[in-house]
Amino acid sequence: MRSLHAACLALLVCALAILPLSAHATEEDRPIVLIGTGGVMWDYVDPETTPNLFALSEESAVGNLSVRAVHPVACPADGWLTLGAGERAGDDETDNGACRLLEEPVDGTVPHWEDYVASAENSAYSPRLGQLAELTADRNTLALGPGAAIALADENGTVSSYGQIEDYRDLAESQDLVLVDIGSMSQIEPTVFDETQNRQKGDPLAASFETQEWDEEAIRADMATIDARLGEVLDAIEETTPEARIIVASLSDYSATASTQQVIMEVTGEPGLLTSSTTRRSGLVAATDLLPTLVNGSEGPGDSIVADAGGTAEGNRAAVTEFDSLTKAIKPATGWVYALWGISWLLVFFATLIFRRKPVLRGGALAVASLPASAVLMNGTPWHTAGNPTLVLCLGIAVGSVLIGILSYRLHGRHRAAPAALVAGLVLLSYLLPVLVGSPLALNSVFGALPSVGRFYGMNNMMFAIVGASGLVLAGIIAEKLADRQRAAALIVGLGATIVFIDGSPWHGTDFGGPPVLVVGFLFLALLVSGRRLTWLSSLGILLAGVAVAAFFLLVDYLRPVEDRTHLGDFAQSILDGTAFDVIARKAMQVVALWPLLLVFVIMLAVLWMLWRKKAPISLEQLVHPNGDSWVWTIIALVVVLLGGTLLNDSGPIIFLTGGMVAIPLLASILYYGKPLGARKQKLARDTDEKARGSNRDSTTN
């Protein structure tokens, strides 16, 4: 009897252990229904215009979907192709700016598939069309609508199971994955192509200056139509597959000029925000995340979308709507802010040539150098909600810069470098501190990166240039201020190590091209400040240190779990599997696309080189002599960092120009407007230090 009781108890324990596993398996085996549309933005989701979308958001985790693919704006074909490939993909053809009207499959084959394949073959992203079909070959799948057919087509453009939206009740019951295309809306109506042209791949200059103006009534009318179709599909799902996991995603842009954030939500039964390791930002996911969300084992840059429960439906909608509003406002303001900066910079420069060392011009130079910091501080205000956000942002940045310039100038009586030290430190902190604590404050500024360019976290190229320039000027001030050369060198190394760590570590900046050149620049300056000579051996050691630091960050990130990796670990993986050349080639092509700026950049360097050789025929060995001028070393370090960053990053000469616009006014405030200190006084201080060290050695020997 006891043995029977023991056997029954054992069976009961096994049953209890199996039940959760069975429930989990059932949860995992739920059919997935992805309802795709296009041009749907959170600004226009409300109970009156879109009752179905609004009601669905009440019980869903919501987010913004970054749909930027190969071109400045995503057409419907681009969105569905990206979904099926798991990588940025698109249709390279247009008819006078219009997107291609998606057509029904003919005999099971997607129309114009050969054009999509040609576009993929010419793409720097090398998308693998048909990956979704390949990964779901052993599952029951159904495409309803022409866009869904594009996403579920195999590599030959063939879709195995296809129907219309009205067929959902008849065809969807036994399916594991159903894609539904309920149509899209766009500023320019898609058309059947009559004449074709190649679509532009770079952002048009006008997009950085012109605010997007839309017909609000037309948008709301189109939204109402889309919402009605959504309601029909939701009713069919409720009747046929009520247990299905439902995802609604707007896969293409409404705007004809610039990419915007699109609506995405997943029905979870409670409020929440969507995120993924691709963006590392709550309420933001990328279009490349959709494929790994639908099926395991996909290849590509995306990762599975996760729903973080929390907050209220109203609060979550407000959060994603505000971010959408911010990204819409930043793009057209960027060009005006850069214009403001450039014009201010030139005005101070030419005024200096005319009026020489006027105190007001020193304050102007400091204000110009502080503009990037003012831009970050301004981003802490709701400027994007104003009636004219571009004007408010520009005025706010200008006023902030002037105030910083005035405040810093008041320190000129303490030390000639004190005003520049305050500005350089403020600029440095305004970009490093948000990255260190995980805040997107700096990344969301005009000098940061819009989600549409694919940079969702960390530090972008402009931020690297600004941080590198201000950090090295601060290092130069340390070299001038401290008479103890060893202490000054140690502080410079510490400052450089802090900047490199925040810029390059996979937990913070995740920048690949910045750390190696920053290491070289700061170690070069520290070596000379310490009184040591720069030899071929020490130069090689500095270069190897830069390479080692970059390799260390890659290795550390690669050794982390796959779901925690950043693009650093992904690049390390691409090196191992032999696909790194594709990434390098894509970034090189982005630099080549900036050939007008490259030409100006090369001419400027050539002219400066000839003038330097003519006016100052001094050898490089004399320039880097341990008893030389520390500011000459600082300038050389700046050139090395900014030129190296130009060569290693896909922003090209923009890095050199941005860093120069920060560094030159700061240097001018010290070396031109400041009280003369000259190399003679610096040399005297160093000689005194050397004599003291020599006396200490003699006393120790005796």
XYZ file of C-alpha atoms in Angstrom:
702
model
C 0.000 0.000 0.000
C 2.818 2.331 0.915
C 4.430 1.712 -2.453
C 1.108 2.546 -4.156
C 0.850 5.796 -2.183
C 4.435 6.639 -3.091
C 3.748 5.949 -6.751
C 0.626 8.157 -6.699
C 2.561 10.927 -4.960
C 5.315 10.711 -7.551
C 2.781 10.914 -10.375
C 1.150 13.949 -8.733
C 4.498 15.736 -8.403
C 5.312 15.027 -12.047
C 1.910 16.291 -13.133
C 2.346 19.499 -11.145
C 5.798 19.969 -12.686
C 4.502 19.396 -16.201
C 1.489 21.695 -15.968
C 3.430 24.996 -16.011
C 5.538 23.723 -18.871
C 2.451 22.801 -20.822
C 0.923 26.207 -20.166
C 4.140 27.852 -21.296
C 4.193 25.786 -24.464
C 0.591 26.764 -25.161
C 1.477 30.432 -24.682
C 4.417 30.102 -27.074
C 2.307 28.284 -29.664
C -0.304 31.036 -29.935
C -0.841 32.104 -33.543
C 0.521 35.531 -34.408
C -1.416 38.087 -36.411
C 0.518 41.137 -37.595
C -1.709 43.869 -39.014
C 0.354 46.188 -41.172
C -0.475 49.654 -42.396
C 1.462 52.845 -43.205
C 1.575 56.557 -42.417
C -0.243 56.168 -39.089
C 1.169 58.554 -36.450
C 0.334 58.936 -32.768
C -0.578 62.610 -33.177
C -3.770 61.546 -34.927
C -4.884 58.665 -32.707
C -7.961 59.761 -30.732
C -11.380 58.333 -29.758
C -13.244 60.302 -32.422
C -11.085 59.764 -35.518
C -9.674 56.319 -34.749
C -11.920 54.578 -32.194
C -10.514 51.114 -32.927
C -6.860 52.156 -32.647
C -7.600 54.131 -29.510
C -9.509 51.277 -27.870
C -6.770 48.820 -28.781
C -4.109 51.089 -27.237
C -6.020 50.952 -23.948
C -5.065 47.279 -23.580
C -1.724 47.295 -25.382
C 1.960 48.009 -24.955
C 2.606 50.912 -27.314
C 5.611 52.460 -28.996
C 7.074 54.384 -31.888
C 8.373 52.401 -34.845
C 11.419 53.725 -36.695
C 10.757 52.720 -40.309
C 13.770 54.345 -42.000
C 15.029 51.847 -44.564
C 17.347 52.557 -47.506
C 15.826 55.861 -48.592
C 14.985 59.115 -46.748
C 11.346 58.061 -46.494
C 9.927 54.544 -46.374
C 7.405 53.571 -49.055
C 4.905 50.756 -48.373
C 7.058 48.321 -50.360
C 10.093 49.289 -48.245
C 8.299 48.488 -45.004
C 7.040 45.081 -46.100
C 10.382 44.169 -47.711
C 12.208 45.097 -44.486
C 9.783 42.959 -42.491
C 10.421 39.953 -44.718
C 14.206 40.397 -44.906
C 14.972 41.450 -41.326
C 17.283 44.121 -42.727
C 16.792 47.546 -44.273
C 15.418 46.959 -47.749
C 13.504 48.966 -50.302
C 12.301 49.686 -53.788
C 14.872 51.843 -55.616
C 12.385 53.150 -58.171
C 9.929 56.043 -58.117
C 7.670 57.860 -60.525
C 8.206 61.592 -59.956
C 8.435 61.197 -56.186
C 5.508 58.791 -55.767
C 5.768 55.352 -54.188
C 4.849 52.228 -56.105
C 1.238 51.119 -55.753
C 1.319 47.569 -54.394
C -0.442 45.071 -56.652
C -2.036 41.684 -56.067
C 0.115 38.579 -56.718
C -0.309 37.022 -60.157
C -0.350 33.210 -60.175
C 1.202 33.242 -56.711
C 4.065 35.575 -57.685
C 4.578 39.100 -56.337
C 4.605 41.693 -59.154
C 7.882 43.581 -59.731
C 9.793 41.103 -57.582
C 12.747 41.329 -59.962
C 12.945 45.071 -59.233
C 13.008 44.412 -55.505
C 15.762 41.819 -55.974
C 17.816 44.257 -58.067
C 17.404 46.904 -55.363
C 18.572 44.432 -52.719
C 21.614 43.467 -54.778
C 22.587 47.132 -55.103
C 22.010 47.881 -51.432
C 24.893 48.429 -49.023
C 22.803 46.617 -46.367
C 22.663 43.343 -48.363
C 19.123 42.358 -47.309
C 18.170 38.712 -47.793
C 14.703 38.825 -49.344
C 12.503 35.872 -48.494
C 14.039 35.209 -45.071
C 10.652 35.174 -43.313
C 9.323 32.581 -45.779
C 12.444 30.480 -45.294
C 12.190 30.533 -41.486
C 8.479 29.650 -41.533
C 8.669 26.934 -44.184
C 7.530 24.308 -41.669
C 4.646 26.426 -40.332
C 1.265 27.406 -41.685
C 1.401 31.002 -42.916
C -1.103 33.251 -44.636
C -0.737 36.582 -46.426
C -3.792 38.808 -46.766
C -3.226 41.819 -49.003
C -0.414 42.761 -51.431
C 1.994 44.098 -48.785
C 1.679 40.944 -46.732
C 2.476 38.918 -49.865
C 5.746 40.856 -50.285
C 6.804 40.062 -46.711
C 5.883 36.351 -46.912
C 7.235 35.749 -50.439
C 10.189 33.406 -50.800
C 13.442 34.332 -52.540
C 11.743 33.848 -55.925
C 8.814 36.098 -55.055
C 6.344 33.234 -54.643
C 3.788 33.307 -51.847
C 2.292 29.958 -50.866
C -0.982 31.029 -49.278
C -2.723 34.270 -50.202
C -6.125 35.906 -49.854
C -7.998 39.151 -49.259
C -8.816 40.756 -45.913
C -12.379 39.497 -46.283
C -11.043 35.918 -46.375
C -9.721 35.998 -42.802
C -12.598 33.999 -41.321
C -12.294 31.321 -44.005
C -8.494 30.975 -44.152
C -6.932 32.015 -40.844
C -8.261 29.429 -38.392
C -5.458 26.873 -38.739
C -2.610 29.311 -39.410
C 0.432 29.884 -37.214
C 1.293 33.279 -38.689
C -1.013 35.680 -40.501
C 0.129 38.966 -42.056
C -2.641 41.404 -42.949
C -2.176 44.481 -45.137
C -4.998 46.934 -44.406
C -3.562 49.604 -46.697
C -1.476 52.704 -46.065
C -1.712 56.474 -46.301
C 0.905 58.890 -47.642
C 1.337 62.532 -48.556
C 1.784 61.638 -52.240
C -0.647 58.968 -53.436
C 1.123 55.751 -54.578
C 0.708 55.017 -58.258
C 1.252 52.362 -60.917
C 4.531 53.494 -62.437
C 4.479 54.968 -65.914
C 7.983 56.418 -65.929
C 10.618 55.441 -63.376
C 13.575 57.213 -61.815
C 16.061 56.158 -59.144
C 15.057 57.176 -55.647
C 17.365 59.428 -53.660
C 19.252 57.611 -50.886
C 20.576 60.616 -48.979
C 18.470 63.090 -47.042
C 17.520 66.140 -49.138
C 18.968 69.403 -47.811
C 15.499 70.942 -47.686
C 14.428 68.403 -45.044
C 16.841 70.056 -42.576
C 15.187 73.465 -43.012
C 11.554 73.027 -44.019
C 8.846 72.184 -41.507
C 6.549 69.477 -42.784
C 3.127 70.918 -43.555
C 0.262 68.505 -44.115
C -3.424 68.700 -44.804
C -4.735 67.826 -41.350
C -8.261 67.118 -42.571
C -6.987 64.759 -45.273
C -4.851 62.905 -42.740
C -7.750 62.431 -40.341
C -10.004 61.245 -43.168
C -7.384 58.670 -44.237
C -6.852 57.649 -40.614
C -10.590 57.045 -40.239
C -10.574 54.805 -43.322
C -7.587 52.811 -42.045
C -9.212 52.534 -38.622
C -12.431 51.152 -40.119
C -10.477 48.419 -41.922
C -8.651 47.652 -38.680
C -11.990 47.259 -36.932
C -13.135 44.731 -39.533
C -9.977 42.654 -39.076
C -10.193 42.804 -35.276
C -13.790 41.545 -35.439
C -12.678 38.663 -37.660
C -9.844 37.814 -35.275
C -12.218 37.820 -32.306
C -14.525 35.386 -34.078
C -11.941 33.084 -35.651
C -8.680 33.183 -33.652
C -9.451 34.911 -30.323
C -6.319 33.424 -28.751
C -4.011 35.071 -31.313
C -1.158 37.387 -30.395
C -1.977 40.670 -32.149
C 0.587 43.243 -33.327
C -0.402 46.404 -35.200
C 2.429 48.205 -37.004
C 2.593 51.170 -39.366
C 5.445 50.177 -41.682
C 5.869 53.209 -43.955
C 6.017 57.000 -43.821
C 3.315 59.526 -44.496
C 5.747 62.347 -45.255
C 7.245 62.709 -48.723
C 10.417 64.436 -47.469
C 11.542 63.061 -44.094
C 11.064 59.847 -42.128
C 8.841 60.048 -39.048
C 7.955 57.737 -36.193
C 5.054 55.372 -36.795
C 2.491 53.677 -34.575
C 3.152 50.188 -33.220
C 1.307 48.316 -30.485
C 0.951 44.781 -29.196
C -2.174 43.650 -27.406
C -1.042 42.474 -23.976
C -4.152 43.070 -21.889
C -2.511 45.833 -19.856
C -0.776 49.174 -20.535
C 2.928 49.187 -21.263
C 5.705 50.387 -23.553
C 7.491 48.433 -26.275
C 11.269 48.266 -26.453
C 14.084 46.126 -27.846
C 17.827 45.744 -27.392
C 18.208 47.403 -30.799
C 17.046 50.774 -29.487
C 17.517 50.327 -25.715
C 14.874 53.013 -25.331
C 11.458 52.558 -23.796
C 8.698 53.230 -26.298
C 10.904 52.933 -29.391
C 11.594 49.951 -31.671
C 12.950 49.525 -35.190
C 11.375 47.965 -38.260
C 14.210 45.414 -38.335
C 12.979 44.155 -34.943
C 9.753 42.800 -36.423
C 11.178 39.690 -38.095
C 12.934 38.342 -34.945
C 9.725 39.125 -33.048
C 7.698 36.898 -35.375
C 10.138 33.999 -35.656
C 13.320 32.755 -34.000
C 16.656 32.264 -35.730
C 16.579 35.251 -38.055
C 19.701 37.007 -39.323
C 19.933 40.766 -39.197
C 20.530 43.745 -36.923
C 17.174 43.562 -35.148
C 16.113 41.862 -31.943
C 12.824 40.670 -30.526
C 10.406 43.353 -29.333
C 9.611 43.223 -25.610
C 6.548 44.647 -23.858
C 7.357 46.344 -20.555
C 4.162 46.528 -18.525
C 3.546 49.647 -16.495
C 2.107 53.135 -16.471
C -1.337 54.057 -17.686
C -2.689 53.827 -21.215
C -3.113 57.606 -21.299
C 0.376 58.267 -19.939
C 2.018 55.829 -22.340
C 0.216 57.344 -25.326
C 1.314 60.783 -24.205
C 4.946 59.616 -23.905
C 5.161 58.123 -27.395
C 3.240 61.051 -28.892
C 5.630 63.547 -27.308
C 8.666 61.692 -28.660
C 7.078 61.604 -32.107
C 6.471 65.358 -31.829
C 10.093 65.929 -30.779
C 11.556 64.007 -33.714
C 9.277 65.830 -36.141
C 10.450 69.190 -34.765
C 14.187 68.417 -34.608
C 14.691 67.536 -38.264
C 13.655 70.896 -39.810
C 15.349 72.803 -36.961
C 18.732 71.138 -37.443
C 19.696 73.108 -40.537
C 18.733 76.433 -38.942
C 20.725 75.708 -35.776
C 23.816 74.808 -37.805
C 23.289 77.967 -39.877
C 23.007 80.021 -36.672
C 26.209 78.484 -35.373
C 28.119 78.955 -38.618
C 27.007 82.574 -39.121
C 27.818 83.465 -35.499
C 31.214 81.810 -35.849
C 32.020 83.760 -39.032
C 30.793 87.052 -37.567
C 33.105 86.699 -34.575
C 35.985 85.673 -36.848
C 35.664 88.617 -39.241
C 34.981 91.062 -36.432
C 38.215 89.919 -34.824
C 40.115 90.621 -38.046
C 38.715 94.161 -38.055
C 38.543 95.162 -34.393
C 41.302 92.922 -32.996
C 41.194 92.174 -29.263
C 37.979 93.820 -28.179
C 36.694 92.285 -24.900
C 33.222 91.819 -26.373
C 34.707 89.640 -29.101
C 36.296 87.364 -26.513
C 32.880 86.905 -24.966
C 31.495 86.269 -28.453
C 34.068 83.556 -29.104
C 33.187 81.881 -25.811
C 29.480 82.086 -26.633
C 30.033 80.503 -30.054
C 32.033 77.644 -28.526
C 29.317 77.029 -25.923
C 26.482 76.666 -28.450
C 26.484 72.810 -28.403
C 26.079 72.886 -24.610
C 23.243 75.397 -24.914
C 21.536 73.059 -27.408
C 21.529 70.216 -24.869
C 20.288 72.466 -22.069
C 17.528 73.736 -24.346
C 16.487 70.155 -24.998
C 15.459 69.943 -21.360
C 12.593 72.329 -22.154
C 9.389 71.532 -24.136
C 10.473 73.747 -27.050
C 9.034 71.320 -29.595
C 5.483 71.988 -28.379
C 5.628 75.691 -29.300
C 3.709 77.130 -32.235
C 6.975 77.771 -34.093
C 9.384 75.254 -32.561
C 12.313 76.057 -34.872
C 12.238 79.748 -33.948
C 11.884 78.983 -30.236
C 14.789 76.518 -30.339
C 17.117 78.881 -32.213
C 16.291 81.825 -29.928
C 16.683 79.675 -26.826
C 20.049 78.317 -27.956
C 21.258 81.819 -28.875
C 20.200 83.315 -25.526
C 21.742 80.396 -23.630
C 25.023 80.743 -25.512
C 25.193 84.485 -24.838
C 24.550 83.959 -21.128
C 27.267 81.292 -20.942
C 29.640 83.605 -22.818
C 28.971 86.481 -20.400
C 29.284 84.255 -17.336
C 32.545 82.714 -18.499
C 34.064 86.046 -19.531
C 33.670 87.328 -15.980
C 36.376 84.832 -14.971
C 39.037 86.399 -17.218
C 40.698 88.184 -14.275
C 41.592 84.915 -12.536
C 43.588 83.258 -15.277
C 43.678 83.781 -18.998
C 42.378 80.243 -19.574
C 39.669 80.351 -16.887
C 36.822 81.438 -19.236
C 37.698 78.755 -21.793
C 38.014 76.173 -19.020
C 34.478 76.903 -17.838
C 33.030 76.649 -21.358
C 35.029 73.520 -22.276
C 34.001 71.839 -19.028
C 30.346 72.731 -19.514
C 30.335 71.445 -23.096
C 32.060 68.261 -21.987
C 29.644 67.605 -19.141
C 26.547 68.381 -21.213
C 27.363 65.459 -23.531
C 29.170 63.003 -21.265
C 26.859 63.157 -18.258
C 23.613 62.196 -20.081
C 25.401 59.301 -21.790
C 26.887 58.172 -18.472
C 23.508 58.048 -16.698
C 21.638 56.642 -19.697
C 19.642 59.775 -20.505
C 18.788 60.554 -24.168
C 18.961 64.315 -23.455
C 22.094 64.880 -25.560
C 21.251 62.265 -28.199
C 17.851 63.903 -28.751
C 19.442 67.312 -29.392
C 20.211 68.776 -32.821
C 23.802 67.539 -32.422
C 22.623 64.056 -31.508
C 21.072 61.449 -33.769
C 17.499 61.073 -34.930
C 16.121 57.514 -34.719
C 15.582 57.689 -38.476
C 19.345 57.439 -39.066
C 19.565 54.229 -37.058
C 21.451 55.543 -34.012
C 19.241 54.939 -30.989
C 21.634 55.161 -28.028
C 25.173 56.087 -27.018
C 27.233 58.773 -28.742
C 27.066 59.671 -32.411
C 29.812 61.204 -34.548
C 28.903 64.832 -33.839
C 28.911 64.202 -30.108
C 32.334 62.537 -30.399
C 33.729 65.557 -32.268
C 32.341 68.012 -29.710
C 33.558 65.973 -26.742
C 36.987 65.332 -28.271
C 37.560 69.004 -29.088
C 36.419 70.385 -25.728
C 38.248 67.636 -23.823
C 41.589 68.310 -25.507
C 41.297 72.065 -24.964
C 40.664 71.325 -21.305
C 43.743 69.087 -21.325
C 45.770 71.932 -22.832
C 44.621 74.229 -20.026
C 45.769 71.636 -17.474
C 49.170 71.517 -19.175
C 49.507 75.313 -18.972
C 48.148 75.749 -15.466
C 50.151 73.108 -13.606
C 53.887 73.586 -13.209
C 54.361 69.979 -12.052
C 54.656 68.217 -15.396
C 54.136 64.720 -13.997
C 50.981 65.735 -12.203
C 49.694 67.544 -15.293
C 50.389 64.480 -17.449
C 48.594 62.216 -14.958
C 45.530 64.475 -14.946
C 45.486 64.553 -18.753
C 45.626 60.750 -18.879
C 42.818 60.558 -16.318
C 40.673 63.028 -18.266
C 41.315 61.174 -21.518
C 40.563 57.777 -19.940
C 37.236 59.070 -18.611
C 36.221 60.436 -22.013
C 37.340 57.267 -23.815
C 35.464 55.021 -21.394
C 32.181 56.927 -21.655
C 32.527 57.312 -25.426
C 33.447 53.733 -26.227
C 32.226 51.353 -23.542
C 29.314 49.076 -24.527
C 27.403 50.275 -21.450
C 27.518 53.933 -22.429
C 28.654 55.548 -25.699
C 29.249 52.386 -27.782
C 31.347 54.409 -30.233
C 33.844 52.427 -32.299
C 35.680 55.062 -34.340
C 36.169 57.556 -31.503
C 38.131 55.716 -28.770
C 41.241 54.785 -30.804
C 41.891 58.351 -31.999
C 41.057 59.793 -28.567
C 43.587 57.435 -26.981
C 46.242 58.516 -29.489
C 45.524 62.230 -29.001
C 45.517 62.228 -25.192
C 48.529 59.899 -24.829
C 50.521 62.007 -27.324
C 49.788 65.165 -25.324
C 50.443 63.517 -21.957
C 53.774 62.096 -23.139
C 55.123 65.506 -24.163
C 53.705 67.296 -21.124
C 55.493 64.774 -18.896
C 58.817 65.862 -20.419
C 59.498 62.694 -22.390
C 60.562 62.682 -26.004
C 58.345 61.382 -28.780
C 60.268 58.574 -30.477
C 59.324 56.141 -33.211
C 58.969 53.459 -30.559
C 56.734 55.558 -28.297
C 54.664 56.626 -31.332
C 54.123 52.972 -32.237
C 53.167 52.218 -28.656
C 50.576 55.023 -28.648
C 49.057 53.757 -31.902
C 48.921 50.191 -30.598
C 47.268 51.435 -27.407
C 44.520 53.046 -29.500
C 43.961 49.823 -31.424
C 44.037 47.771 -28.214
C 41.384 49.922 -26.523
C 39.051 49.652 -29.541
C 39.628 45.886 -29.697
C 38.999 45.604 -25.946
C 35.585 47.270 -26.231
C 34.690 45.004 -29.159
C 35.769 41.891 -27.249
C 33.967 42.834 -24.036
C 30.741 43.458 -25.900
C 31.107 40.297 -27.996
C 31.513 38.161 -24.858
C 28.236 39.437 -23.426
C 24.999 37.489 -24.011
C 23.699 37.978 -27.550
C 20.582 39.792 -26.348
C 22.754 42.316 -24.456
C 25.187 43.095 -27.263
C 25.376 46.484 -28.949
C 26.525 47.180 -32.493
C 30.112 46.805 -31.186
C 29.572 43.112 -30.479
C 27.686 42.742 -33.746
C 30.662 44.212 -35.613
C 32.999 41.812 -33.814
C 30.741 38.965 -34.952
C 30.830 40.277 -38.520
C 34.637 40.213 -38.396
C 34.529 36.565 -37.375
C 31.990 35.514 -39.995
C 33.611 37.546 -42.784
C 30.835 40.080 -43.384
C 32.592 43.074 -41.808
C 33.635 44.317 -45.239
C 29.971 45.020 -46.079
C 29.682 47.309 -43.058
C 32.963 49.058 -43.865
C 31.985 49.482 -47.516
C 28.602 50.956 -46.579
C 30.203 53.523 -44.271
C 32.864 54.334 -46.872
C 30.156 55.007 -49.454
C 28.457 57.369 -47.018
C 31.703 59.332 -46.718
C 32.195 59.377 -50.500
C 28.668 60.771 -50.865
C 29.979 63.863 -49.054
C 32.531 64.521 -51.825
C 31.834 68.305 -52.060
C 32.745 68.693 -48.391
C 35.674 66.319 -48.847
C 36.998 68.502 -51.688
C 36.733 71.671 -49.589
C 38.343 69.837 -46.687
C 41.343 68.672 -48.781
C 41.833 72.152 -50.269
C 41.763 73.734 -46.793
C 44.359 71.282 -45.490
C 46.582 71.853 -48.534
C 46.440 75.652 -48.152
C 47.169 75.470 -44.425
C 50.094 73.143 -45.078
C 51.617 75.460 -47.700
C 51.165 78.541 -45.512
C 52.706 76.770 -42.553
C 55.704 75.619 -44.590
C 56.175 79.141 -45.949
C 55.605 81.167 -42.788
C 57.027 78.771 -40.223
C 59.688 76.524 -41.726
C 60.102 74.527 -38.536
C 60.644 70.796 -38.400
C 58.205 68.373 -36.834
C 60.926 67.350 -34.389
C 61.128 70.931 -33.111
C 57.353 71.116 -32.747
C 57.216 68.046 -30.502
C 60.353 68.790 -28.479
C 59.776 68.299 -24.724
C 60.707 71.945 -24.099
C 58.292 73.230 -26.729
C 54.960 74.985 -26.357
C 52.219 72.868 -24.801
C 49.585 74.669 -26.883
C 51.330 73.583 -30.078
C 51.121 70.011 -28.790
C 47.443 70.511 -27.956
C 46.701 71.769 -31.458
C 48.546 68.801 -32.980
C 46.547 66.436 -30.756
C 43.322 68.131 -31.880
C 44.249 67.701 -35.542
C 45.128 64.049 -34.968
C 41.838 63.295 -33.186
C 39.590 65.185 -35.591
C 41.408 64.032 -38.726
C 41.465 60.447 -37.454
C 37.764 60.660 -36.615
C 37.104 61.991 -40.108
C 38.807 58.970 -41.650
C 37.287 56.341 -39.330
C 33.659 57.501 -39.189
C 30.948 57.714 -41.822
C 30.282 61.418 -41.180
C 33.603 62.252 -42.822
C 34.710 65.911 -42.863
C 31.685 67.019 -40.850
C 33.536 65.680 -37.798
C 36.561 67.891 -38.453
C 34.393 70.948 -39.085
C 32.237 70.394 -35.984
C 35.219 69.815 -33.706
C 37.013 72.804 -35.190
C 34.040 75.080 -34.575
C 34.270 74.193 -30.877
C 38.054 74.173 -30.488
C 39.077 77.273 -32.477
C 37.020 79.836 -30.489
C 38.236 78.284 -27.222
C 41.861 78.415 -28.372
C 41.392 81.983 -29.584
C 39.994 83.060 -26.211
C 43.211 81.809 -24.595
C 45.970 82.392 -27.130
C 44.693 85.535 -28.848
C 42.304 87.372 -26.548
C 43.920 86.229 -23.295
C 46.794 87.812 -21.485
C 50.067 86.864 -23.201
C 51.894 84.090 -21.455
C 54.097 82.929 -24.331
C 56.413 80.004 -24.656
C 59.221 81.773 -22.762
C 57.255 81.851 -19.508
C 56.203 78.233 -19.952
C 59.796 77.208 -20.641
C 61.002 79.050 -17.536
C 58.489 77.174 -15.394
C 59.542 73.845 -16.883
C 63.260 74.597 -16.471
C 62.631 75.449 -12.836
C 60.806 72.166 -12.409
C 63.646 70.249 -14.096
C 66.248 71.887 -11.822
C 64.208 70.984 -8.758
C 63.949 67.376 -9.890
C 67.703 67.327 -10.580
C 68.460 68.652 -7.106
C 66.248 65.978 -5.575
C 68.123 63.266 -7.508
C 71.509 64.665 -6.382
C 70.466 64.790 -2.726
C 69.193 61.228 -2.957
C 72.487 60.056 -4.464
C 74.533 61.804 -1.762
